[in-house]
PDB file of C-alpha atoms in Angstrom:
ATOM      1  CA  MET A   1     153.373  84.735 110.707  1.00 80.00           C
ATOM      2  CA  SER A   2     150.153  83.056 109.732  1.00 95.00           C
ATOM      3  CA  TYR A   3     149.080  83.208 106.099  1.00 98.00           C
ATOM      4  CA  LEU A   4     145.960  84.919 107.465  1.00 98.00           C
ATOM      5  CA  ASP A   5     148.042  87.902 108.589  1.00 98.00           C
ATOM      6  CA  ALA A   6     149.320  88.467 105.052  1.00 98.00           C
ATOM      7  CA  VAL A   7     145.805  89.277 103.860  1.00 98.00           C
ATOM      8  CA  ARG A   8     144.814  92.935 103.833  1.00 98.00           C
ATOM      9  CA  TRP A   9     141.341  92.719 105.331  1.00 98.00           C
ATOM     10  CA  ASN A  10     139.169  95.789 104.735  1.00 96.00           C
ATOM     11  CA  ALA A  11     137.702  98.012 107.469  1.00 95.00           C
ATOM     12  CA  ASP A  12     134.955  95.416 108.004  1.00 96.00           C
ATOM     13  CA  GLY A  13     137.489  92.595 108.269  1.00 98.00           C
ATOM     14  CA  LEU A  14     136.569  91.192 104.857  1.00 98.00           C
ATOM     15  CA  VAL A  15     138.111  90.503 101.446  1.00 98.00           C
ATOM     16  CA  PRO A  16     136.330  89.706  98.192  1.00 98.00           C
ATOM     17  CA  ALA A  17     136.706  86.067  97.154  1.00 98.00           C
ATOM     18  CA  ILE A  18     136.156  84.866  93.609  1.00 98.00           C
ATOM     19  CA  ALA A  19     135.171  81.236  93.015  1.00 98.00           C
ATOM     20  CA  GLN A  20     136.206  79.754  89.673  1.00 98.00           C
ATOM     21  CA  GLU A  21     135.175  76.313  88.467  1.00 98.00           C
ATOM     22  CA  GLN A  22     138.197  74.125  87.817  1.00 98.00           C
ATOM     23  CA  ALA A  23     136.801  72.019  84.980  1.00 96.00           C
ATOM     24  CA  THR A  24     135.211  74.793  82.929  1.00 97.00           C
ATOM     25  CA  GLY A  25     137.131  77.919  83.996  1.00 98.00           C
ATOM     26  CA  ARG A  26     133.788  79.632  84.616  1.00 97.00           C
ATOM     27  CA  VAL A  27     133.767  82.421  87.172  1.00 98.00           C
ATOM     28  CA  LEU A  28     130.939  81.281  89.434  1.00 98.00           C
ATOM     29  CA  THR A  29     130.544  83.833  92.204  1.00 98.00           C
ATOM     30  CA  LEU A  30     132.037  86.730  94.036  1.00 98.00           C
ATOM     31  CA  ALA A  31     131.476  86.478  97.770  1.00 98.00           C
ATOM     32  CA  TRP A  32     133.226  87.780 100.873  1.00 98.00           C
ATOM     33  CA  MET A  33     135.469  86.106 103.415  1.00 98.00           C
ATOM     34  CA  ASN A  34     136.502  87.136 106.875  1.00 98.00           C
ATOM     35  CA  ARG A  35     139.453  85.602 108.652  1.00 98.00           C
ATOM     36  CA  GLU A  36     137.455  82.686 109.988  1.00 98.00           C
ATOM     37  CA  ALA A  37     135.915  81.949 106.577  1.00 98.00           C
ATOM     38  CA  LEU A  38     139.328  81.742 104.937  1.00 98.00           C
ATOM     39  CA  GLU A  39     140.721  79.643 107.742  1.00 98.00           C
ATOM     40  CA  ARG A  40     137.852  77.167 107.544  1.00 98.00           C
ATOM     41  CA  THR A  41     138.038  77.092 103.756  1.00 98.00           C
ATOM     42  CA  ALA A  42     141.716  76.204 103.939  1.00 98.00           C
ATOM     43  CA  ALA A  43     141.254  73.679 106.760  1.00 98.00           C
ATOM     44  CA  THR A  44     138.195  71.856 105.414  1.00 98.00           C
ATOM     45  CA  ARG A  45     138.755  72.383 101.660  1.00 98.00           C
ATOM     46  CA  GLU A  46     135.117  73.448 101.394  1.00 98.00           C
ATOM     47  CA  ALA A  47     134.332  77.071 100.602  1.00 98.00           C
ATOM     48  CA  HIS A  48     133.163  79.189 103.530  1.00 98.00           C
ATOM     49  CA  TYR A  49     132.104  82.807 103.186  1.00 98.00           C
ATOM     50  CA  TRP A  50     130.909  85.641 105.350  1.00 98.00           C
ATOM     51  CA  SER A  51     127.330  86.519 104.546  1.00 96.00           C
ATOM     52  CA  ARG A  52     127.024  90.288 104.768  1.00 93.00           C
ATOM     53  CA  SER A  53     123.232  90.153 104.521  1.00 92.00           C
ATOM     54  CA  ARG A  54     122.847  87.521 107.233  1.00 93.00           C
ATOM     55  CA  GLY A  55     125.819  88.677 109.298  1.00 96.00           C
ATOM     56  CA  ARG A  56     127.174  85.181 109.801  1.00 97.00           C
ATOM     57  CA  LEU A  57     129.633  82.603 108.565  1.00 98.00           C
ATOM     58  CA  TRP A  58     128.214  80.472 105.817  1.00 96.00           C
ATOM     59  CA  ARG A  59     129.393  77.165 104.426  1.00 98.00           C
ATOM     60  CA  LYS A  60     128.544  77.280 100.715  1.00 97.00           C
ATOM     61  CA  GLY A  61     126.013  74.555 100.029  1.00 95.00           C
ATOM     62  CA  GLU A  62     124.861  74.177 103.630  1.00 95.00           C
ATOM     63  CA  SER A  63     121.215  74.552 102.524  1.00 92.00           C
ATOM     64  CA  SER A  64     121.383  73.709  98.822  1.00 93.00           C
ATOM     65  CA  GLY A  65     123.921  70.907  98.909  1.00 95.00           C
ATOM     66  CA  HIS A  66     125.868  72.845  96.281  1.00 96.00           C
ATOM     67  CA  VAL A  67     129.147  72.598  98.133  1.00 98.00           C
ATOM     68  CA  GLN A  68     132.334  73.983  96.591  1.00 98.00           C
ATOM     69  CA  HIS A  69     135.269  71.599  96.945  1.00 98.00           C
ATOM     70  CA  VAL A  70     138.385  73.737  97.009  1.00 98.00           C
ATOM     71  CA  ARG A  71     141.352  72.715  94.864  1.00 98.00           C
ATOM     72  CA  GLU A  72     143.414  75.886  95.043  1.00 98.00           C
ATOM     73  CA  ILE A  73     143.472  79.087  97.091  1.00 98.00           C
ATOM     74  CA  ARG A  74     145.191  82.119  95.586  1.00 98.00           C
ATOM     75  CA  LEU A  75     145.942  85.677  96.673  1.00 98.00           C
ATOM     76  CA  ASP A  76     146.565  88.676  94.461  1.00 98.00           C
ATOM     77  CA  CYS A  77     149.577  90.975  94.225  1.00 97.00           C
ATOM     78  CA  ASP A  78     148.333  93.518  96.740  1.00 96.00           C
ATOM     79  CA  GLU A  79     146.915  90.901  99.098  1.00 98.00           C
ATOM     80  CA  ASP A  80     143.360  92.171  99.136  1.00 98.00           C
ATOM     81  CA  ALA A  81     141.530  89.672  96.934  1.00 98.00           C
ATOM     82  CA  ILE A  82     141.232  85.874  97.006  1.00 98.00           C
ATOM     83  CA  LEU A  83     140.644  83.451  94.148  1.00 98.00           C
ATOM     84  CA  ILE A  84     139.543  79.920  94.915  1.00 98.00           C
ATOM     85  CA  VAL A  85     139.438  77.207  92.284  1.00 98.00           C
ATOM     86  CA  VAL A  86     136.678  74.736  93.019  1.00 98.00           C
ATOM     87  CA  GLU A  87     134.682  71.747  91.958  1.00 98.00           C
ATOM     88  CA  GLN A  88     131.080  72.880  92.126  1.00 98.00           C
ATOM     89  CA  ALA A  89     128.770  70.167  93.454  1.00 97.00           C
ATOM     90  CA  GLY A  90     125.654  69.837  91.320  1.00 95.00           C
ATOM     91  CA  GLY A  91     127.067  72.220  88.717  1.00 96.00           C
ATOM     92  CA  ILE A  92     124.987  75.008  90.262  1.00 96.00           C
ATOM     93  CA  ALA A  93     126.572  77.899  92.140  1.00 97.00           C
ATOM     94  CA  CYS A  94     123.750  80.443  92.068  1.00 96.00           C
ATOM     95  CA  HIS A  95     120.741  80.631  94.361  1.00 95.00           C
ATOM     96  CA  THR A  96     118.616  81.199  91.234  1.00 96.00           C
ATOM     97  CA  GLY A  97     119.396  77.640  90.147  1.00 96.00           C
ATOM     98  CA  ARG A  98     121.826  78.716  87.420  1.00 97.00           C
ATOM     99  CA  ALA A  99     125.368  77.447  86.927  1.00 96.00           C
ATOM    100  CA  ARG A 100     126.877  80.732  88.034  1.00 98.00           C
ATOM    101  CA  CYS A 101     125.889  84.065  89.499  1.00 98.00           C
ATOM    102  CA  PHE A 102     127.186  86.101  86.529  1.00 98.00           C
ATOM    103  CA  HIS A 103     124.262  85.278  84.286  1.00 98.00           C
ATOM    104  CA  GLN A 104     123.383  88.817  83.168  1.00 98.00           C
ATOM    105  CA  ARG A 105     125.136  90.176  80.101  1.00 98.00           C
ATOM    106  CA  LEU A 106     125.224  93.791  78.959  1.00 98.00           C
ATOM    107  CA  ASP A 107     123.664  93.831  75.519  1.00 97.00           C
ATOM    108  CA  GLY A 108     122.495  96.950  73.703  1.00 92.00           C
ATOM    109  CA  GLY A 109     122.528  99.042  76.881  1.00 96.00           C
ATOM    110  CA  ALA A 110     120.544  96.585  79.009  1.00 97.00           C
ATOM    111  CA  TRP A 111     121.313  93.604  81.212  1.00 98.00           C
ATOM    112  CA  ARG A 112     119.906  90.413  79.757  1.00 98.00           C
ATOM    113  CA  ILE A 113     119.881  87.010  81.409  1.00 97.00           C
ATOM    114  CA  ASP A 114     121.484  84.612  78.953  1.00 97.00           C
ATOM    115  CA  GLU A 115     121.876  81.456  81.025  1.00 96.00           C
ATOM    116  CA  PRO A 116     119.205  78.905  81.873  1.00 96.00           C
ATOM    117  CA  VAL A 117     117.815  77.859  85.235  1.00 97.00           C
ATOM    118  CA  LEU A 118     119.123  74.324  85.666  1.00 96.00           C
ATOM    119  CA  ARG A 119     117.029  73.553  88.716  1.00 94.00           C
ATOM    120  CA  ASP A 120     114.054  75.349  90.204  1.00 93.00           C
ATOM    121  CA  PRO A 121     115.141  77.122  93.416  1.00 94.00           C
ATOM    122  CA  LYS A 122     112.013  75.761  95.108  1.00 93.00           C
ATOM    123  CA  ALA A 123     113.328  72.274  94.457  1.00 92.00           C
ATOM    124  CA  ILE A 124     116.722  73.289  95.825  1.00 92.00           C
ATOM    125  CA  TYR A 125     115.659  75.124  98.967  1.00 89.00           C
ATOM    126  CA  GLY A 126     112.087  73.940  99.482  1.00 83.00           C
ATOM    127  CA  ASP A 127     109.150  76.335  99.600  1.00 65.00           C
TER     128      ASP A 127
ATOM    129  CA  MET B   1     116.372 103.126  83.279  1.00 80.00           C
ATOM    130  CA  SER B   2     120.034 103.083  82.458  1.00 95.00           C
ATOM    131  CA  TYR B   3     121.913  99.818  82.919  1.00 98.00           C
ATOM    132  CA  LEU B   4     124.070 101.821  85.342  1.00 98.00           C
ATOM    133  CA  ASP B   5     121.107 102.252  87.689  1.00 98.00           C
ATOM    134  CA  ALA B   6     120.661  98.489  87.961  1.00 97.00           C
ATOM    135  CA  VAL B   7     124.046  98.143  89.644  1.00 98.00           C
ATOM    136  CA  ARG B   8     124.082  98.187  93.443  1.00 98.00           C
ATOM    137  CA  TRP B   9     127.017 100.508  94.079  1.00 98.00           C
ATOM    138  CA  ASN B  10     128.443 100.308  97.593  1.00 96.00           C
ATOM    139  CA  ALA B  11     128.598 103.189 100.072  1.00 95.00           C
ATOM    140  CA  ASP B  12     131.670 104.515  98.250  1.00 96.00           C
ATOM    141  CA  GLY B  13     129.927 104.290  94.877  1.00 98.00           C
ATOM    142  CA  LEU B  14     131.983 101.285  93.800  1.00 98.00           C
ATOM    143  CA  VAL B  15     131.560  97.642  92.785  1.00 98.00           C
ATOM    144  CA  PRO B  16     134.238  94.973  92.500  1.00 98.00           C
ATOM    145  CA  ALA B  17     135.031  94.050  88.903  1.00 98.00           C
ATOM    146  CA  ILE B  18     136.731  90.805  87.914  1.00 98.00           C
ATOM    147  CA  ALA B  19     138.683  90.654  84.655  1.00 98.00           C
ATOM    148  CA  GLN B  20     138.917  87.239  83.017  1.00 98.00           C
ATOM    149  CA  GLU B  21     141.023  86.497  79.951  1.00 98.00           C
ATOM    150  CA  GLN B  22     138.901  85.243  77.085  1.00 98.00           C
ATOM    151  CA  ALA B  23     141.423  82.934  75.432  1.00 96.00           C
ATOM    152  CA  THR B  24     142.741  81.206  78.548  1.00 97.00           C
ATOM    153  CA  GLY B  25     139.927  81.619  81.070  1.00 98.00           C
ATOM    154  CA  ARG B  26     142.478  82.939  83.561  1.00 97.00           C
ATOM    155  CA  VAL B  27     141.175  85.281  86.240  1.00 98.00           C
ATOM    156  CA  LEU B  28     143.541  88.224  85.810  1.00 98.00           C
ATOM    157  CA  THR B  29     142.594  90.880  88.336  1.00 98.00           C
ATOM    158  CA  LEU B  30     140.020  92.140  90.746  1.00 98.00           C
ATOM    159  CA  ALA B  31     139.674  95.901  90.596  1.00 98.00           C
ATOM    160  CA  TRP B  32     136.938  98.419  91.379  1.00 98.00           C
ATOM    161  CA  MET B  33     134.611 100.417  89.172  1.00 98.00           C
ATOM    162  CA  ASN B  34     132.529 103.472  89.847  1.00 98.00           C
ATOM    163  CA  ARG B  35     129.699 104.541  87.596  1.00 98.00           C
ATOM    164  CA  GLU B  36     131.953 106.462  85.249  1.00 98.00           C
ATOM    165  CA  ALA B  37     134.428 103.582  84.975  1.00 98.00           C
ATOM    166  CA  LEU B  38     131.696 101.161  83.958  1.00 98.00           C
ATOM    167  CA  GLU B  39     130.199 103.651  81.536  1.00 98.00           C
ATOM    168  CA  ARG B  40     133.541 104.274  79.853  1.00 98.00           C
ATOM    169  CA  THR B  41     134.329 100.564  79.793  1.00 98.00           C
ATOM    170  CA  ALA B  42     131.056  99.893  78.001  1.00 98.00           C
ATOM    171  CA  ALA B  43     131.416 102.854  75.626  1.00 98.00           C
ATOM    172  CA  THR B  44     135.066 102.377  74.644  1.00 98.00           C
ATOM    173  CA  ARG B  45     135.365  98.585  75.064  1.00 98.00           C
ATOM    174  CA  GLU B  46     138.565  99.160  77.021  1.00 98.00           C
ATOM    175  CA  ALA B  47     138.605  98.419  80.738  1.00 98.00           C
ATOM    176  CA  HIS B  48     138.453 101.448  83.036  1.00 98.00           C
ATOM    177  CA  TYR B  49     138.637 101.185  86.802  1.00 98.00           C
ATOM    178  CA  TRP B  50     138.523 103.438  89.823  1.00 98.00           C
ATOM    179  CA  SER B  51     141.872 103.473  91.575  1.00 96.00           C
ATOM    180  CA  ARG B  52     141.157 103.572  95.294  1.00 93.00           C
ATOM    181  CA  SER B  53     144.805 104.276  96.137  1.00 92.00           C
ATOM    182  CA  ARG B  54     145.141 107.124  93.646  1.00 93.00           C
ATOM    183  CA  GLY B  55     141.555 108.341  93.989  1.00 96.00           C
ATOM    184  CA  ARG B  56     141.020 108.666  90.264  1.00 97.00           C
ATOM    185  CA  LEU B  57     139.656 107.001  87.173  1.00 98.00           C
ATOM    186  CA  TRP B  58     142.171 104.774  85.488  1.00 96.00           C
ATOM    187  CA  ARG B  59     142.256 103.304  82.012  1.00 98.00           C
ATOM    188  CA  LYS B  60     143.938  99.937  82.381  1.00 97.00           C
ATOM    189  CA  GLY B  61     147.167 100.032  80.388  1.00 95.00           C
ATOM    190  CA  GLU B  62     147.435 103.814  80.245  1.00 95.00           C
ATOM    191  CA  SER B  63     151.038 103.628  81.546  1.00 92.00           C
ATOM    192  CA  SER B  64     151.999 100.048  80.734  1.00 93.00           C
ATOM    193  CA  GLY B  65     150.296  99.637  77.370  1.00 94.00           C
ATOM    194  CA  HIS B  66     148.645  96.519  78.827  1.00 96.00           C
ATOM    195  CA  VAL B  67     145.175  97.512  77.735  1.00 98.00           C
ATOM    196  CA  GLN B  68     142.228  95.173  78.308  1.00 98.00           C
ATOM    197  CA  HIS B  69     139.973  94.911  75.248  1.00 98.00           C
ATOM    198  CA  VAL B  70     136.528  94.095  76.537  1.00 98.00           C
ATOM    199  CA  ARG B  71     134.523  91.354  74.837  1.00 98.00           C
ATOM    200  CA  GLU B  72     131.781  90.865  77.401  1.00 98.00           C
ATOM    201  CA  ILE B  73     130.428  92.688  80.456  1.00 98.00           C
ATOM    202  CA  ARG B  74     128.452  90.654  82.973  1.00 98.00           C
ATOM    203  CA  LEU B  75     126.594  91.343  86.216  1.00 98.00           C
ATOM    204  CA  ASP B  76     125.833  88.906  89.002  1.00 98.00           C
ATOM    205  CA  CYS B  77     122.523  87.824  90.477  1.00 97.00           C
ATOM    206  CA  ASP B  78     122.430  90.422  93.222  1.00 96.00           C
ATOM    207  CA  GLU B  79     123.804  93.186  91.002  1.00 98.00           C
ATOM    208  CA  ASP B  80     126.808  94.027  93.122  1.00 98.00           C
ATOM    209  CA  ALA B  81     129.698  92.487  91.186  1.00 98.00           C
ATOM    210  CA  ILE B  82     130.882  92.818  87.587  1.00 98.00           C
ATOM    211  CA  LEU B  83     132.730  90.305  85.429  1.00 98.00           C
ATOM    212  CA  ILE B  84     134.437  91.492  82.272  1.00 98.00           C
ATOM    213  CA  VAL B  85     135.858  89.099  79.706  1.00 98.00           C
ATOM    214  CA  VAL B  86     138.870  90.620  77.996  1.00 98.00           C
ATOM    215  CA  GLU B  87     141.736  90.225  75.604  1.00 98.00           C
ATOM    216  CA  GLN B  88     144.780  91.212  77.609  1.00 98.00           C
ATOM    217  CA  ALA B  89     147.287  93.201  75.536  1.00 97.00           C
ATOM    218  CA  GLY B  90     150.819  91.917  76.019  1.00 95.00           C
ATOM    219  CA  GLY B  91     149.563  88.928  78.006  1.00 96.00           C
ATOM    220  CA  ILE B  92     150.452  90.788  81.210  1.00 96.00           C
ATOM    221  CA  ALA B  93     147.791  92.078  83.583  1.00 97.00           C
ATOM    222  CA  CYS B  94     149.833  92.576  86.753  1.00 96.00           C
ATOM    223  CA  HIS B  95     152.035  95.533  87.662  1.00 95.00           C
ATOM    224  CA  THR B  96     154.668  92.999  88.777  1.00 96.00           C
ATOM    225  CA  GLY B  97     155.062  91.918  85.137  1.00 96.00           C
ATOM    226  CA  ARG B  98     153.217  88.640  85.628  1.00 97.00           C
ATOM    227  CA  ALA B  99     150.335  87.359  83.515  1.00 96.00           C
ATOM    228  CA  ARG B 100     147.841  87.886  86.316  1.00 98.00           C
ATOM    229  CA  CYS B 101     147.587  89.377  89.761  1.00 98.00           C
ATOM    230  CA  PHE B 102     146.606  86.092  91.433  1.00 98.00           C
ATOM    231  CA  HIS B 103     150.112  84.663  91.416  1.00 98.00           C
ATOM    232  CA  GLN B 104     150.326  83.623  95.066  1.00 98.00           C
ATOM    233  CA  ARG B 105     149.126  80.161  95.995  1.00 98.00           C
ATOM    234  CA  LEU B 106     148.436  78.855  99.484  1.00 98.00           C
ATOM    235  CA  ASP B 107     150.741  75.901  99.973  1.00 97.00           C
ATOM    236  CA  GLY B 108     151.540  74.281 103.302  1.00 92.00           C
ATOM    237  CA  GLY B 109     150.202  77.237 105.278  1.00 96.00           C
ATOM    238  CA  ALA B 110     152.125  79.902 103.362  1.00 97.00           C
ATOM    239  CA  TRP B 111     151.584  82.006 100.253  1.00 98.00           C
ATOM    240  CA  ARG B 112     154.071  81.106  97.541  1.00 98.00           C
ATOM    241  CA  ILE B 113     154.512  82.873  94.219  1.00 97.00           C
ATOM    242  CA  ASP B 114     154.196  80.225  91.533  1.00 97.00           C
ATOM    243  CA  GLU B 115     154.082  82.290  88.345  1.00 96.00           C
ATOM    244  CA  PRO B 116     157.010  83.893  86.536  1.00 96.00           C
ATOM    245  CA  VAL B 117     157.724  87.545  85.830  1.00 97.00           C
ATOM    246  CA  LEU B 118     157.264  87.816  82.070  1.00 96.00           C
ATOM    247  CA  ARG B 119     158.664  91.305  81.802  1.00 94.00           C
ATOM    248  CA  ASP B 120     160.642  93.403  84.279  1.00 93.00           C
ATOM    249  CA  PRO B 121     158.375  96.158  85.672  1.00 94.00           C
ATOM    250  CA  LYS B 122     161.225  98.632  85.113  1.00 93.00           C
ATOM    251  CA  ALA B 123     161.004  97.854  81.407  1.00 92.00           C
ATOM    252  CA  ILE B 124     157.224  98.281  81.531  1.00 91.00           C
ATOM    253  CA  TYR B 125     156.993 101.490  83.531  1.00 89.00           C
ATOM    254  CA  GLY B 126     160.503 102.944  83.275  1.00 84.00           C
ATOM    255  CA  ASP B 127     162.662 103.601  86.291  1.00 65.00           C
TER     256      ASP B 127
END
């Protein structure tokens, strides 16, 4: 049996995949993988996801250069969530130019952004 | 507007919620929250989730005693994933008696459990 068959894909053929930065322990992103995304991630050791908004496979960093080099791929106890441990190229995982996507913190009943933009998205993606 | 309205709940009224251990940085679990789960988590500072298998709200640790004391609640850039930073009571997050749910590692094309059972589930939950 392939390791891909052990994963409990949801009705859309996807599982949530968490990316954690190896050096800092920071949780960078939560994205989604289909079977092909996980297979390519494992084969190439670069994170691939399924973009639900664009409806296509997506190699993280393909536009931004902010590739995630995969050091470890983990599965949870009920086989429906993935954790990948990565080195984040450029130290920027988020399309907003921040280190990670989880940059809003609940504070006094409101979400407040508490992490800086490290690079202007226009400089990352072009205008 | 309530902070709850900023969250992009999915068609089932849920968002994935990652629990990360504050002291170690370990990613413990991925579970799901509905509006009430997030509200109670924020109000009580103890993690609450929506159990999809049981179809009910669930206070983490209600049976096991392995409560998650919440130190931080974060939201991602597209408002459809939550990260909570917790102190994990008992140092055990997983129903298998392991520190975390992500205890299977992809190794040579197969998932291998590489983390020990810290406490027998029978001792945690009773027979």
